PDB file of C-alpha atoms in Angstrom:
ATOM      1  CA  MET A  23       0.099  -0.005   0.115  1.00  0.00           C
ATOM      2  CA  THR A  24       1.253   3.650  -0.816  1.00  0.00           C
ATOM      3  CA  ALA A  25       1.682   5.483   2.927  1.00  0.00           C
ATOM      4  CA  ILE A  26      -0.728   8.520   3.219  1.00  0.00           C
ATOM      5  CA  PRO A  27       0.157  11.653   5.463  1.00  0.00           C
ATOM      6  CA  ILE A  28      -0.890  10.622   9.380  1.00  0.00           C
ATOM      7  CA  ALA A  29      -3.480  13.476   9.568  1.00  0.00           C
ATOM      8  CA  GLN A  30      -4.970  12.099   5.900  1.00  0.00           C
ATOM      9  CA  ALA A  31      -5.080   8.692   8.008  1.00  0.00           C
ATOM     10  CA  ARG A  32      -6.853  10.469  11.233  1.00  0.00           C
ATOM     11  CA  SER A  33      -9.305  12.050   8.981  1.00  0.00           C
ATOM     12  CA  LEU A  34     -10.916   8.233   7.703  1.00  0.00           C
ATOM     13  CA  PRO A  35     -13.370   6.439   9.222  1.00  0.00           C
ATOM     14  CA  LEU A  36     -12.838   3.687  12.267  1.00  0.00           C
ATOM     15  CA  GLY A  37     -11.925   0.329  10.696  1.00  0.00           C
ATOM     16  CA  THR A  38     -10.004   1.696   7.156  1.00  0.00           C
ATOM     17  CA  VAL A  39      -7.159  -0.178   6.143  1.00  0.00           C
ATOM     18  CA  VAL A  40      -3.805   2.659   5.880  1.00  0.00           C
ATOM     19  CA  THR A  41       0.330   2.693   6.097  1.00  0.00           C
ATOM     20  CA  VAL A  42       1.442   5.842   7.502  1.00  0.00           C
ATOM     21  CA  GLU A  43       5.198   6.333   7.716  1.00  0.00           C
ATOM     22  CA  GLY A  44       6.918   8.703  10.163  1.00  0.00           C
ATOM     23  CA  THR A  45       9.102   8.885  13.083  1.00  0.00           C
ATOM     24  CA  VAL A  46       8.525   7.110  16.043  1.00  0.00           C
ATOM     25  CA  SER A  47       7.982   9.441  19.280  1.00  0.00           C
ATOM     26  CA  THR A  48       7.734   6.805  22.235  1.00  0.00           C
ATOM     27  CA  PRO A  49       9.421   3.192  22.958  1.00  0.00           C
ATOM     28  CA  SER A  50       7.228   0.173  22.969  1.00  0.00           C
ATOM     29  CA  GLY A  51       5.953  -0.681  25.746  1.00  0.00           C
ATOM     30  CA  ALA A  52       6.235   2.778  27.399  1.00  0.00           C
ATOM     31  CA  PHE A  53       2.628   3.183  28.169  1.00  0.00           C
ATOM     32  CA  ALA A  54       1.959  -0.863  28.779  1.00  0.00           C
ATOM     33  CA  SER A  55       0.042  -0.092  32.524  1.00  0.00           C
ATOM     34  CA  SER A  56      -2.555   1.859  31.151  1.00  0.00           C
ATOM     35  CA  PHE A  57      -2.694   0.783  27.669  1.00  0.00           C
ATOM     36  CA  GLY A  58      -2.166  -2.997  27.958  1.00  0.00           C
ATOM     37  CA  ASP A  59      -0.179  -3.387  25.073  1.00  0.00           C
ATOM     38  CA  LYS A  60       3.242  -3.034  23.544  1.00  0.00           C
ATOM     39  CA  GLY A  61       2.717  -0.444  21.034  1.00  0.00           C
ATOM     40  CA  PHE A  62       4.614   2.777  20.790  1.00  0.00           C
ATOM     41  CA  ALA A  63       4.101   6.519  19.011  1.00  0.00           C
ATOM     42  CA  LEU A  64       4.655   7.423  15.465  1.00  0.00           C
ATOM     43  CA  GLN A  65       5.057  11.038  13.997  1.00  0.00           C
ATOM     44  CA  ASP A  66       5.051  12.789  10.651  1.00  0.00           C
ATOM     45  CA  ARG A  67       5.175  17.000   9.669  1.00  0.00           C
ATOM     46  CA  THR A  68       1.377  16.366   9.743  1.00  0.00           C
ATOM     47  CA  ALA A  69       0.400  14.498  12.900  1.00  0.00           C
ATOM     48  CA  GLY A  70       0.686  11.754  15.025  1.00  0.00           C
ATOM     49  CA  ILE A  71      -0.751   7.954  16.315  1.00  0.00           C
ATOM     50  CA  TYR A  72      -0.645   5.575  18.379  1.00  0.00           C
ATOM     51  CA  VAL A  73       0.227   1.994  17.082  1.00  0.00           C
ATOM     52  CA  SER A  74      -1.201  -0.483  19.129  1.00  0.00           C
ATOM     53  CA  LEU A  75       0.298  -3.957  19.179  1.00  0.00           C
ATOM     54  CA  GLN A  76       0.374  -6.748  21.391  1.00  0.00           C
ATOM     55  CA  THR A  77       4.206  -7.677  20.535  1.00  0.00           C
ATOM     56  CA  ASP A  78       7.144  -5.506  21.524  1.00  0.00           C
ATOM     57  CA  VAL A  79       8.616  -4.755  18.089  1.00  0.00           C
ATOM     58  CA  HIS A  80      11.375  -2.778  20.000  1.00  0.00           C
ATOM     59  CA  ALA A  81      10.669   0.337  18.088  1.00  0.00           C
ATOM     60  CA  SER A  82      13.225   3.183  19.820  1.00  0.00           C
ATOM     61  CA  PRO A  83      12.869   6.967  19.388  1.00  0.00           C
ATOM     62  CA  CYS A  84      13.868   8.099  16.289  1.00  0.00           C
ATOM     63  CA  ARG A  85      13.505   5.622  14.218  1.00  0.00           C
ATOM     64  CA  HIS A  86      12.258   5.605  11.039  1.00  0.00           C
ATOM     65  CA  ALA A  87       8.953   3.427  10.956  1.00  0.00           C
ATOM     66  CA  ARG A  88       6.402   1.749   8.274  1.00  0.00           C
ATOM     67  CA  VAL A  89       3.044   1.064   9.656  1.00  0.00           C
ATOM     68  CA  THR A  90      -0.088  -1.019   8.097  1.00  0.00           C
ATOM     69  CA  GLY A  91      -2.837  -1.670  10.040  1.00  0.00           C
ATOM     70  CA  THR A  92      -6.598  -0.656  10.678  1.00  0.00           C
ATOM     71  CA  LEU A  93      -7.875   2.402  12.525  1.00  0.00           C
ATOM     72  CA  ARG A  94      -9.679   1.458  15.713  1.00  0.00           C
ATOM     73  CA  ASP A  95     -10.616   3.397  18.667  1.00  0.00           C
ATOM     74  CA  SER A  96      -8.958   2.870  22.393  1.00  0.00           C
ATOM     75  CA  SER A  97     -11.079   4.491  25.204  1.00  0.00           C
ATOM     76  CA  GLY A  98     -11.219   7.530  22.680  1.00  0.00           C
ATOM     77  CA  LEU A  99      -7.926   6.918  21.550  1.00  0.00           C
ATOM     78  CA  LEU A 100      -7.683   6.760  18.113  1.00  0.00           C
ATOM     79  CA  THR A 101      -4.994   4.161  17.293  1.00  0.00           C
ATOM     80  CA  LEU A 102      -3.377   2.128  14.208  1.00  0.00           C
ATOM     81  CA  ALA A 103      -3.642  -1.604  15.279  1.00  0.00           C
ATOM     82  CA  PRO A 104      -1.101  -3.828  12.880  1.00  0.00           C
ATOM     83  CA  ALA A 105      -2.779  -7.335  12.424  1.00  0.00           C
ATOM     84  CA  ASP A 106       0.182  -8.777  13.707  1.00  0.00           C
ATOM     85  CA  PRO A 107       4.187  -7.365  14.151  1.00  0.00           C
ATOM     86  CA  SER A 108       4.830  -8.200  10.068  1.00  0.00           C
ATOM     87  CA  GLY A 109       2.614  -4.390   9.779  1.00  0.00           C
ATOM     88  CA  VAL A 110       5.813  -2.950  11.270  1.00  0.00           C
ATOM     89  CA  GLU A 111       8.821  -1.834   9.533  1.00  0.00           C
ATOM     90  CA  LEU A 112      11.432  -0.408  11.264  1.00  0.00           C
ATOM     91  CA  GLY A 113      13.953   1.463   9.259  1.00  0.00           C
ATOM     92  CA  ALA A 114      17.411   3.723  10.200  1.00  0.00           C
ATOM     93  CA  ARG A 115      17.692   6.393  12.953  1.00  0.00           C
ATOM     94  CA  GLY A 116      17.201   9.896  12.168  1.00  0.00           C
ATOM     95  CA  ARG A 117      16.149  13.304  14.139  1.00  0.00           C
ATOM     96  CA  PRO A 118      13.936  12.919  17.350  1.00  0.00           C
ATOM     97  CA  VAL A 119      10.449  14.246  16.898  1.00  0.00           C
ATOM     98  CA  LYS A 120      10.762  17.890  18.375  1.00  0.00           C
ATOM     99  CA  PRO A 121       7.571  18.382  20.632  1.00  0.00           C
ATOM    100  CA  LYS A 122       4.704  21.354  20.118  1.00  0.00           C
ATOM    101  CA  ARG A 123       4.558  23.781  22.709  1.00  0.00           C
ATOM    102  CA  VAL A 124       0.614  24.301  23.569  1.00  0.00           C
ATOM    103  CA  SER A 125      -0.770  25.708  26.700  1.00  0.00           C
ATOM    104  CA  THR A 126      -2.535  23.427  29.459  1.00  0.00           C
ATOM    105  CA  ALA A 127      -5.722  24.358  28.221  1.00  0.00           C
ATOM    106  CA  GLY A 128      -4.986  23.548  24.277  1.00  0.00           C
ATOM    107  CA  ILE A 129      -4.313  19.742  24.771  1.00  0.00           C
ATOM    108  CA  GLY A 130      -6.863  18.280  23.265  1.00  0.00           C
ATOM    109  CA  GLU A 131      -8.180  16.909  19.502  1.00  0.00           C
ATOM    110  CA  ALA A 132      -6.121  18.875  17.661  1.00  0.00           C
ATOM    111  CA  THR A 133      -2.719  17.341  19.449  1.00  0.00           C
ATOM    112  CA  GLU A 134      -3.945  14.057  19.894  1.00  0.00           C
ATOM    113  CA  GLY A 135      -0.981  11.512  18.883  1.00  0.00           C
ATOM    114  CA  ARG A 136       1.563  14.082  18.725  1.00  0.00           C
ATOM    115  CA  ILE A 137       4.681  15.231  21.058  1.00  0.00           C
ATOM    116  CA  VAL A 138       3.903  18.106  23.388  1.00  0.00           C
ATOM    117  CA  LYS A 139       5.307  19.963  25.804  1.00  0.00           C
ATOM    118  CA  VAL A 140       3.757  22.269  28.876  1.00  0.00           C
ATOM    119  CA  VAL A 141       5.143  24.852  31.689  1.00  0.00           C
ATOM    120  CA  GLY A 142       2.608  25.019  34.577  1.00  0.00           C
ATOM    121  CA  ARG A 143       2.162  24.738  37.729  1.00  0.00           C
ATOM    122  CA  ILE A 144       1.203  21.577  39.596  1.00  0.00           C
ATOM    123  CA  ILE A 145      -1.912  22.197  40.579  1.00  0.00           C
ATOM    124  CA  GLN A 146      -2.952  18.692  42.298  1.00  0.00           C
ATOM    125  CA  ALA A 147      -0.391  16.784  43.582  1.00  0.00           C
ATOM    126  CA  PRO A 148       0.603  13.250  42.148  1.00  0.00           C
ATOM    127  CA  ALA A 149      -2.230  10.722  43.623  1.00  0.00           C
ATOM    128  CA  SER A 150      -1.845   6.871  43.191  1.00  0.00           C
ATOM    129  CA  ASP A 151      -3.785   5.219  40.239  1.00  0.00           C
ATOM    130  CA  LEU A 152      -2.392   1.706  40.812  1.00  0.00           C
ATOM    131  CA  PRO A 153      -1.517  -0.968  39.153  1.00  0.00           C
ATOM    132  CA  TYR A 154      -1.908   1.659  35.782  1.00  0.00           C
ATOM    133  CA  GLY A 155       0.189   4.672  37.390  1.00  0.00           C
ATOM    134  CA  TYR A 156       0.154   7.968  38.786  1.00  0.00           C
ATOM    135  CA  LYS A 157      -1.553  11.099  37.620  1.00  0.00           C
ATOM    136  CA  PHE A 158      -1.634  15.154  38.413  1.00  0.00           C
ATOM    137  CA  PHE A 159      -2.374  18.002  37.495  1.00  0.00           C
ATOM    138  CA  VAL A 160      -0.800  21.112  36.150  1.00  0.00           C
ATOM    139  CA  ASP A 161      -2.125  24.469  34.938  1.00  0.00           C
ATOM    140  CA  ASP A 162      -0.178  27.693  33.318  1.00  0.00           C
ATOM    141  CA  GLY A 163      -3.525  29.985  33.971  1.00  0.00           C
ATOM    142  CA  SER A 164      -5.156  28.860  30.644  1.00  0.00           C
ATOM    143  CA  GLY A 165      -6.923  25.620  32.428  1.00  0.00           C
ATOM    144  CA  ALA A 166      -5.417  22.127  33.659  1.00  0.00           C
ATOM    145  CA  VAL A 167      -4.208  18.924  32.035  1.00  0.00           C
ATOM    146  CA  GLN A 168      -4.096  15.601  33.338  1.00  0.00           C
ATOM    147  CA  ILE A 169      -0.230  14.278  32.862  1.00  0.00           C
ATOM    148  CA  TYR A 170      -0.299  10.518  33.396  1.00  0.00           C
ATOM    149  CA  VAL A 171       2.740   8.680  34.511  1.00  0.00           C
ATOM    150  CA  ASN A 172       2.974   4.722  33.605  1.00  0.00           C
ATOM    151  CA  LEU A 173       4.784   2.561  35.164  1.00  0.00           C
ATOM    152  CA  GLN A 174       7.352   1.714  32.660  1.00  0.00           C
ATOM    153  CA  THR A 175       8.606   5.090  32.333  1.00  0.00           C
ATOM    154  CA  GLY A 176      10.902   4.826  35.290  1.00  0.00           C
ATOM    155  CA  ILE A 177       9.346   8.418  36.308  1.00  0.00           C
ATOM    156  CA  GLY A 178       9.573   9.071  39.947  1.00  0.00           C
ATOM    157  CA  VAL A 179       6.466  11.239  41.142  1.00  0.00           C
ATOM    158  CA  ALA A 180       7.579  11.325  44.729  1.00  0.00           C
ATOM    159  CA  GLY A 181       9.081  14.377  44.805  1.00  0.00           C
ATOM    160  CA  LEU A 182       6.725  16.329  42.634  1.00  0.00           C
ATOM    161  CA  GLN A 183       4.960  19.207  45.261  1.00  0.00           C
ATOM    162  CA  GLN A 184       1.913  20.827  44.899  1.00  0.00           C
ATOM    163  CA  GLY A 185       2.580  24.558  43.460  1.00  0.00           C
ATOM    164  CA  GLU A 186       6.064  23.539  41.953  1.00  0.00           C
ATOM    165  CA  THR A 187       6.397  25.054  38.382  1.00  0.00           C
ATOM    166  CA  VAL A 188       7.032  22.112  36.046  1.00  0.00           C
ATOM    167  CA  ARG A 189       7.907  21.414  32.184  1.00  0.00           C
ATOM    168  CA  VAL A 190       6.257  18.390  31.234  1.00  0.00           C
ATOM    169  CA  THR A 191       7.031  16.488  27.611  1.00  0.00           C
ATOM    170  CA  GLY A 192       4.903  13.726  25.935  1.00  0.00           C
ATOM    171  CA  PHE A 193       2.601  11.938  24.086  1.00  0.00           C
ATOM    172  CA  SER A 194      -1.076  13.839  23.832  1.00  0.00           C
ATOM    173  CA  SER A 195      -3.570  11.008  24.763  1.00  0.00           C
ATOM    174  CA  GLN A 196      -6.944  10.638  25.409  1.00  0.00           C
ATOM    175  CA  PHE A 197      -9.383   8.344  27.691  1.00  0.00           C
ATOM    176  CA  GLY A 198     -13.069   8.641  27.656  1.00  0.00           C
ATOM    177  CA  SER A 199     -13.777  12.156  27.571  1.00  0.00           C
ATOM    178  CA  HIS A 200     -10.649  13.869  28.697  1.00  0.00           C
ATOM    179  CA  TYR A 201      -7.178  14.569  26.826  1.00  0.00           C
ATOM    180  CA  GLU A 202      -4.171  14.512  29.193  1.00  0.00           C
ATOM    181  CA  ILE A 203      -0.528  14.058  28.194  1.00  0.00           C
ATOM    182  CA  ASP A 204       1.674  10.740  28.963  1.00  0.00           C
ATOM    183  CA  PRO A 205       5.338  11.648  29.695  1.00  0.00           C
ATOM    184  CA  ARG A 206       7.776   8.780  28.158  1.00  0.00           C
ATOM    185  CA  SER A 207      10.778   8.769  30.059  1.00  0.00           C
ATOM    186  CA  PRO A 208      12.493  10.891  33.636  1.00  0.00           C
ATOM    187  CA  ARG A 209      13.786  14.050  31.405  1.00  0.00           C
ATOM    188  CA  ASP A 210       9.962  14.460  30.357  1.00  0.00           C
ATOM    189  CA  VAL A 211       9.420  15.690  33.643  1.00  0.00           C
ATOM    190  CA  GLU A 212      11.627  18.893  34.739  1.00  0.00           C
ATOM    191  CA  ALA A 213      11.382  20.885  37.610  1.00  0.00           C
ATOM    192  CA  VAL A 214      11.685  24.516  36.579  1.00  0.00           C
ATOM    193  CA  ARG A 215      13.200  26.948  39.313  1.00  0.00           C
ATOM    194  CA  ALA A 216      12.813  31.032  39.286  1.00  0.00           C
TER     195      ALA A 216
END
């Protein structure tokens, strides 16, 4: 199949089989505790999407990937589900995906699937959502956004305090009716010193 831009794929009906190409933006299995799979995210110049797989294909950030799969809905998040691991072709390493700077209230359908970055104050300290992970809320004055920390990322939340200003980079995701940011590794959550 001929690859199409990810933004075009995102506009097609659920159940459509598509091929997209892009750069891996989240490592395989980083969100396994809450997503229940070993998938990864992919982004091109137009948009991003989550590739849902039960098998770890060891996709690492910066790798080029070509994926053929079926568009599916996973609790509100649009995903691309290959029939099996052979639907994923990993290529050479390239440049990392640059995060898009957005306001905390700007996280929504327009950013879903992309790597984003926000800077704001923690307005609700991390709370346990085990066995899936931890969640806390950040607001830059435009409106709060949930930050969801999956267990596989190795991100420590114990030191994060309400009122602290943080820079959070991660995958713009959706669960049910709310949008969130899913950081990928410890360096995706940084304290910002005044």
